[in-house]
Amino acid sequence: GRAILFFVATTAVAVTIGIALALLIRPGDYVDATNLGLASVVDASSGAAEAGGVRILDLPDRVLTLLPSNPLSSMVESNMLQVVIFASIFGVALVVMQRDKARPVLDLLASLQEVCLTIVKWAMWLAPLAVFGLMARLTAETGPQALLGVLVYVGTVLLGLLLMLGVLLVVGRVYAGVSPKVFFGAAKDVMLLAFSTSSSAAVMPLSIKTAEGPLGVRKHISQFVIPLGATINMNGTALYQGVAAIFIAQVFGVEIGAAGLILIVLTSVGASIGSPATPGVGIVILSTILVSVGVPASGIALIMGVDRLLDMSRTVVNVCGDLVACIVLDKLDHAENEERETTERVNGT
C-alpha cells in the first residue's frame, strides 16, 4: 500500500510539474500551426474548442466515459484509455482464477502480444524516415524557424525532468537520510544504462543489485519495490506526457481549462501506470491523453523526431524514482520494525 501510494503521489507531482512548466514557458507559441500542412485539423480543433472545452461540470461525465461500456467498440475506435482500464479488470480476473483455467487465455494473450510488438517494431523502423520527410518539408517551406518550437519543447521537458529528479533527491534526503552525492555515486551505472536502453525493465536487475549493494536496501524490499516500480512508477513518462499534451494543444490553439488540466493529470497518471516498461511506449500512450481533452492526435508527428532523446532522459527519472522509493520504504519499514520490537520488549518486561 505504501509503495503504490508513493508511486501514484510522485507521478501526480511529476505531471503537475510538467503542465506548470508548459503553461509558463508556452513552447507551442513558437510553432505556427498554419504552416504545418494540417490546416483542416487546426480548424477542426479550433471549432471543437469554441464549442466548449472540458468544463468543471463536465468532469464527472468525462471520467465516466473512461469506463468502457463496450470493450470491442473501444478497441475499434482506438480509445486506448478505455482499453487499458478493461485490460486491467480482465487481468485481475485472470489472476484470481484457478491457474489451470486461466492458462489457455494467458498463452493466447502472450502470442498476441508478440504479434503486436513485431508490428510496432516495423512501424518504429519506418517512423524515423517518415518524421525526417515531414520535418524536411516543413523546414523547406517555413525555414529553420519552424524547428524553434520543437527545441523549446525539448528544453521544457528536460527542465521538468531535472526538477522532478531534484524532488526525488529531496524526498530521499528527508525521509531516508541519503544525500544526493551518495545517491548519484551509487546509481550512476543504473542511470547510464537507463539512458542507453530507454527501458526500465532492462535496467531492473542492475537496479535491484544497486539497491541491495551501495544503497543498503534489504532484499525483500528491493525485490518487491523495483519490479513493481518498473511497471507502475513512470514519473518521467507522466511529466513528458503532460508537457507534450499542453504543447500540442498550444500549437493547434486548443484552450484547455482547469477541468481539462485536471483530466490531463488523471489520464497521465492512469496511462503511465498502465504503460509497459519498453522503449517508445510513451508516444503511444500520449494519443490517449490528447483524445481525452479534444486535442488532435496528429500533432504527435511534431514531436516524433525528438522522442528518442526524451525517452532516454525520462527513463533515467523513472529508474531513479524506483531507487528512491526503495530507500524511503526500506527506512520506513525498518523504523516500524524497531518500534514494534521496542513495544514488544517493553510489554514483555
Coordinates of C-alpha atoms in Angstrom, one line a residue:
G1 CA 0.0 0.0 0.0
R2 CA 2.8 2.4 0.9
A3 CA 4.6 1.6 -2.3
I4 CA 1.6 2.2 -4.6
L5 CA 0.7 5.4 -2.7
F6 CA 4.3 6.6 -3.1
F7 CA 4.3 5.8 -6.9
V8 CA 0.9 7.5 -7.5
A9 CA 1.8 10.6 -5.5
T10 CA 5.2 11.2 -7.2
T11 CA 3.6 10.5 -10.6
A12 CA 0.9 13.1 -9.9
V13 CA 3.6 15.6 -8.8
A14 CA 5.6 14.9 -11.9
V15 CA 2.8 15.6 -14.4
T16 CA 1.8 18.7 -12.4
I17 CA 5.4 20.0 -12.8
G18 CA 5.3 19.3 -16.5
I19 CA 1.9 21.0 -17.0
A20 CA 3.0 24.1 -14.9
L21 CA 6.3 24.5 -17.0
A22 CA 4.4 24.1 -20.3
L23 CA 1.9 26.8 -19.3
L24 CA 4.7 29.0 -18.1
I25 CA 7.1 28.7 -21.0
R26 CA 4.4 28.1 -23.7
P27 CA 6.6 26.2 -26.2
G28 CA 3.6 25.8 -28.6
D29 CA 3.5 29.5 -29.2
Y30 CA 6.9 29.2 -31.1
V31 CA 5.2 27.0 -33.7
D32 CA 3.0 28.4 -36.5
A33 CA 0.3 25.7 -36.9
T34 CA -0.9 27.1 -40.2
N35 CA 2.4 26.2 -41.9
L36 CA 2.3 22.6 -40.9
G37 CA 0.1 21.4 -43.7
L38 CA -2.6 20.5 -41.2
A39 CA -4.9 23.5 -41.7
S40 CA -8.1 21.3 -41.7
V41 CA -7.0 19.8 -38.4
V42 CA -6.3 23.2 -36.9
D43 CA -9.7 24.5 -38.0
A44 CA -11.5 21.4 -36.6
S45 CA -9.7 21.7 -33.3
S46 CA -10.5 25.4 -33.1
G47 CA -14.1 24.6 -33.7
A48 CA -14.1 22.0 -31.0
A49 CA -12.5 24.4 -28.6
E50 CA -15.1 27.1 -29.4
A51 CA -17.9 24.6 -28.9
G52 CA -16.8 24.3 -25.3
G53 CA -13.8 22.6 -23.8
V54 CA -13.8 20.5 -20.8
R55 CA -15.7 22.3 -18.1
I56 CA -15.7 21.5 -14.4
L57 CA -19.4 20.4 -14.5
D58 CA -18.5 18.1 -17.4
L59 CA -15.6 16.4 -15.5
P60 CA -17.7 13.7 -13.8
D61 CA -19.2 12.8 -17.2
R62 CA -15.8 12.7 -18.8
V63 CA -14.5 10.4 -16.0
L64 CA -17.4 8.1 -16.5
T65 CA -16.7 7.9 -20.2
L66 CA -13.3 6.5 -19.3
L67 CA -15.1 3.3 -18.2
P68 CA -15.6 1.0 -21.2
S69 CA -19.3 0.1 -21.9
N70 CA -18.2 -2.0 -24.9
P71 CA -14.6 -3.1 -24.9
L72 CA -14.7 -4.2 -28.6
S73 CA -16.0 -0.8 -29.6
S74 CA -13.2 0.9 -27.6
M75 CA -10.6 -1.1 -29.5
V76 CA -12.2 -0.3 -32.9
E77 CA -12.3 3.4 -32.0
S78 CA -8.7 3.3 -30.6
N79 CA -9.9 4.7 -27.3
M80 CA -6.7 3.4 -25.6
L81 CA -7.5 4.5 -22.0
Q82 CA -10.7 2.5 -22.0
V83 CA -8.8 -0.4 -23.4
V84 CA -6.2 -0.1 -20.6
I85 CA -9.0 0.0 -18.0
F86 CA -10.7 -3.0 -19.5
A87 CA -7.4 -4.9 -19.7
S88 CA -6.7 -4.1 -16.0
I89 CA -10.0 -5.5 -14.9
F90 CA -9.6 -8.5 -17.3
G91 CA -6.1 -9.1 -15.8
V92 CA -7.3 -9.0 -12.2
A93 CA -9.9 -11.6 -13.1
L94 CA -7.3 -13.9 -14.7
V95 CA -5.2 -13.6 -11.5
V96 CA -7.9 -14.6 -9.1
M97 CA -9.0 -17.5 -11.4
Q98 CA -7.6 -21.0 -11.0
R99 CA -4.3 -21.2 -12.8
D100 CA -5.1 -24.2 -15.0
K101 CA -8.3 -22.5 -16.2
A102 CA -6.6 -19.2 -16.9
R103 CA -3.6 -20.7 -18.7
P104 CA -5.1 -21.0 -22.2
V105 CA -6.1 -17.3 -22.2
L106 CA -2.7 -16.3 -20.9
D107 CA -1.0 -18.3 -23.7
L108 CA -3.2 -16.7 -26.3
L109 CA -2.5 -13.2 -24.9
A110 CA 1.2 -13.8 -24.8
S111 CA 1.1 -14.8 -28.5
L112 CA -1.0 -11.7 -29.4
Q113 CA 1.5 -9.5 -27.5
E114 CA 4.4 -10.9 -29.5
V115 CA 2.5 -10.2 -32.8
C116 CA 1.7 -6.6 -31.7
L117 CA 5.3 -6.0 -30.7
T118 CA 6.5 -7.2 -34.0
I119 CA 4.2 -4.9 -35.9
V120 CA 5.2 -2.0 -33.6
K121 CA 8.9 -2.7 -34.4
W122 CA 8.1 -2.5 -38.1
A123 CA 6.3 0.8 -37.6
M124 CA 9.2 2.2 -35.5
W125 CA 11.7 1.3 -38.2
L126 CA 9.7 3.4 -40.7
A127 CA 8.9 6.2 -38.3
P128 CA 12.3 7.9 -38.5
L129 CA 12.1 8.1 -42.3
A130 CA 8.6 9.4 -42.1
V131 CA 9.4 12.0 -39.5
F132 CA 12.5 13.1 -41.4
G133 CA 10.4 13.6 -44.5
L134 CA 7.9 15.6 -42.6
M135 CA 10.5 17.9 -40.9
A136 CA 12.4 18.3 -44.1
R137 CA 9.3 19.5 -46.0
L138 CA 8.4 21.7 -43.0
T139 CA 11.8 23.3 -42.8
A140 CA 12.0 23.8 -46.6
E141 CA 8.6 25.6 -46.6
T142 CA 8.9 27.7 -43.4
G143 CA 12.6 27.9 -42.8
P144 CA 14.6 26.9 -39.7
Q145 CA 12.2 29.0 -37.5
A146 CA 9.8 26.0 -37.6
L147 CA 12.3 24.0 -35.5
L148 CA 12.5 26.6 -32.8
G149 CA 9.3 25.5 -31.2
V150 CA 10.4 21.9 -31.1
L151 CA 13.7 22.9 -29.4
V152 CA 11.8 24.9 -26.8
Y153 CA 9.6 21.9 -26.2
V154 CA 12.6 19.7 -25.7
G155 CA 14.1 22.2 -23.3
T156 CA 10.9 22.4 -21.4
V157 CA 10.7 18.6 -21.0
L158 CA 14.4 18.3 -19.9
L159 CA 14.0 21.2 -17.4
G160 CA 10.9 19.4 -16.0
L161 CA 12.8 16.1 -15.7
L162 CA 15.6 17.9 -13.8
L163 CA 13.2 19.5 -11.4
M164 CA 11.5 16.1 -10.8
L165 CA 14.8 14.5 -10.2
G166 CA 15.5 17.2 -7.7
V167 CA 12.2 16.5 -5.9
L168 CA 13.1 12.8 -5.7
L169 CA 16.5 13.6 -4.3
V170 CA 14.9 15.8 -1.7
V171 CA 12.5 13.1 -0.7
G172 CA 15.4 10.6 -0.4
R173 CA 17.3 13.1 1.7
V174 CA 14.4 14.0 4.0
Y175 CA 12.8 10.6 4.5
A176 CA 15.8 8.2 4.1
G177 CA 18.8 10.4 5.0
V178 CA 20.6 9.6 1.7
S179 CA 22.4 12.6 0.3
P180 CA 22.3 13.4 -3.4
K181 CA 26.1 12.8 -3.6
V182 CA 25.7 9.3 -2.1
F183 CA 22.7 8.6 -4.3
F184 CA 24.4 9.6 -7.6
G185 CA 27.6 7.7 -6.6
A186 CA 25.5 4.5 -6.1
A187 CA 23.1 5.0 -9.0
K188 CA 25.4 6.3 -11.8
D189 CA 25.7 2.9 -13.6
V190 CA 21.9 2.4 -13.4
M191 CA 21.2 5.9 -14.8
L192 CA 23.7 5.4 -17.6
L193 CA 22.2 2.0 -18.6
A194 CA 18.6 3.5 -18.4
F195 CA 19.7 6.3 -20.7
S196 CA 21.2 4.0 -23.2
T197 CA 18.4 1.4 -23.2
S198 CA 15.3 3.5 -22.6
S199 CA 13.7 0.6 -20.8
S200 CA 13.0 0.3 -17.1
A201 CA 12.6 -3.4 -17.5
A202 CA 16.0 -3.8 -19.0
V203 CA 17.6 -2.0 -16.1
M204 CA 15.7 -3.9 -13.4
P205 CA 18.4 -6.5 -12.5
L206 CA 21.0 -3.7 -12.1
S207 CA 18.6 -1.6 -10.1
I208 CA 18.0 -4.4 -7.7
K209 CA 21.7 -5.0 -7.4
T210 CA 22.4 -1.3 -6.8
A211 CA 19.6 -1.0 -4.2
E212 CA 20.9 -4.0 -2.2
G213 CA 24.5 -3.1 -2.6
P214 CA 25.6 0.6 -2.3
L215 CA 22.2 1.8 -1.1
G216 CA 21.9 -0.9 1.6
V217 CA 18.2 -1.8 0.9
R218 CA 17.1 -5.1 2.3
K219 CA 16.5 -7.8 -0.2
H220 CA 12.7 -8.3 0.5
I221 CA 12.2 -4.6 -0.1
S222 CA 14.2 -4.2 -3.3
Q223 CA 12.9 -7.3 -4.9
F224 CA 9.3 -6.2 -4.4
V225 CA 9.5 -2.4 -4.9
I226 CA 11.7 -2.3 -8.1
P227 CA 9.7 -4.8 -10.2
L228 CA 6.5 -3.1 -9.1
G229 CA 8.0 0.3 -9.8
A230 CA 9.2 -0.8 -13.3
T231 CA 5.6 -1.5 -14.1
I232 CA 3.6 1.4 -12.5
N233 CA 6.2 4.1 -11.4
M234 CA 6.6 6.3 -14.5
N235 CA 7.4 9.7 -13.1
G236 CA 9.4 10.9 -16.1
T237 CA 6.9 9.5 -18.6
A238 CA 4.0 11.2 -16.9
L239 CA 5.9 14.5 -16.8
Y240 CA 6.7 14.2 -20.5
Q241 CA 3.1 13.4 -21.4
G242 CA 1.9 16.5 -19.5
V243 CA 4.3 18.8 -21.3
A244 CA 3.6 17.2 -24.7
A245 CA -0.2 17.4 -24.3
I246 CA 0.0 21.1 -23.5
F247 CA 2.5 21.8 -26.2
I248 CA 0.3 20.2 -28.9
A249 CA -2.8 21.9 -27.6
Q250 CA -0.9 25.3 -27.8
V251 CA 0.2 24.5 -31.4
F252 CA -3.4 23.8 -32.5
G253 CA -4.8 26.7 -30.5
V254 CA -7.0 24.4 -28.3
E255 CA -7.7 26.2 -25.0
I256 CA -7.6 23.8 -22.0
G257 CA -9.4 25.0 -18.9
A258 CA -9.0 24.0 -15.3
A259 CA -11.1 20.8 -15.8
G260 CA -9.1 19.9 -18.8
L261 CA -5.9 20.2 -16.8
I262 CA -7.3 18.0 -14.1
L263 CA -8.3 15.5 -16.7
I264 CA -4.8 15.5 -18.2
V265 CA -3.3 14.8 -14.7
L266 CA -5.8 11.9 -14.1
T267 CA -5.3 10.4 -17.5
S268 CA -1.5 10.9 -17.4
V269 CA -1.2 9.2 -14.1
G270 CA -3.5 6.3 -15.1
A271 CA -1.9 5.9 -18.5
S272 CA 1.6 5.9 -17.2
I273 CA 0.7 3.3 -14.6
G274 CA -0.7 1.1 -17.3
S275 CA 2.1 1.6 -19.8
P276 CA 4.7 -1.2 -20.2
A277 CA 8.4 -0.5 -19.4
T278 CA 9.5 -0.7 -23.0
P279 CA 11.1 2.0 -25.3
G280 CA 8.9 4.4 -27.2
V281 CA 5.6 3.4 -25.5
G282 CA 5.1 6.9 -24.1
I283 CA 4.4 8.3 -27.5
V284 CA 1.7 5.7 -28.0
I285 CA 0.0 6.4 -24.6
L286 CA 0.2 10.2 -25.4
S287 CA -2.5 9.8 -28.0
T288 CA -4.9 8.6 -25.3
I289 CA -4.3 11.8 -23.3
L290 CA -4.8 14.0 -26.3
V291 CA -8.1 12.5 -27.3
S292 CA -9.4 12.8 -23.8
V293 CA -9.1 16.6 -23.9
G294 CA -10.0 17.1 -27.5
V295 CA -6.6 17.8 -28.9
P296 CA -5.8 16.3 -32.4
A297 CA -3.6 13.3 -32.0
S298 CA -2.0 14.1 -35.4
G299 CA 0.1 16.6 -33.6
I300 CA 2.3 13.8 -32.3
A301 CA 4.1 13.9 -35.6
L302 CA 5.7 17.2 -34.5
I303 CA 7.5 15.6 -31.6
M304 CA 8.3 12.1 -33.0
G305 CA 11.7 13.3 -34.3
V306 CA 13.0 14.2 -30.8
D307 CA 11.1 11.5 -28.9
R308 CA 14.1 9.1 -28.7
L309 CA 16.2 11.6 -26.8
L310 CA 13.4 12.4 -24.4
D311 CA 12.6 8.7 -24.0
M312 CA 16.2 8.1 -22.8
S313 CA 16.0 11.0 -20.4
R314 CA 12.7 10.2 -18.9
T315 CA 13.7 6.6 -18.3
V316 CA 16.5 7.9 -16.1
V317 CA 14.0 9.7 -13.9
N318 CA 11.8 6.6 -13.9
V319 CA 14.5 4.3 -12.5
C320 CA 15.7 7.0 -10.1
G321 CA 12.1 7.1 -8.8
D322 CA 12.2 3.3 -8.2
L323 CA 15.5 3.6 -6.3
V324 CA 14.3 6.5 -4.1
A325 CA 11.1 4.5 -3.4
C326 CA 13.3 1.6 -2.3
I327 CA 15.4 3.6 0.2
V328 CA 12.4 5.5 1.6
L329 CA 10.2 2.4 2.0
D330 CA 13.1 0.5 3.5
K331 CA 13.7 3.2 6.0
L332 CA 10.0 3.4 7.0
D333 CA 9.8 -0.4 7.3
H334 CA 12.9 -0.6 9.4
A335 CA 11.7 2.2 11.7
E336 CA 8.4 0.5 12.1
N337 CA 10.0 -2.9 12.9
E338 CA 12.2 -1.2 15.5
E339 CA 9.2 0.5 17.1
R340 CA 7.3 -2.8 17.1
E341 CA 10.3 -4.7 18.7
T342 CA 10.6 -2.0 21.3
T343 CA 6.9 -2.1 22.2
E344 CA 7.1 -5.9 22.4
R345 CA 10.2 -5.7 24.6
V346 CA 8.5 -3.2 27.0
N347 CA 5.3 -5.2 27.1
G348 CA 7.3 -8.4 27.8
T349 CA 9.2 -6.8 30.7

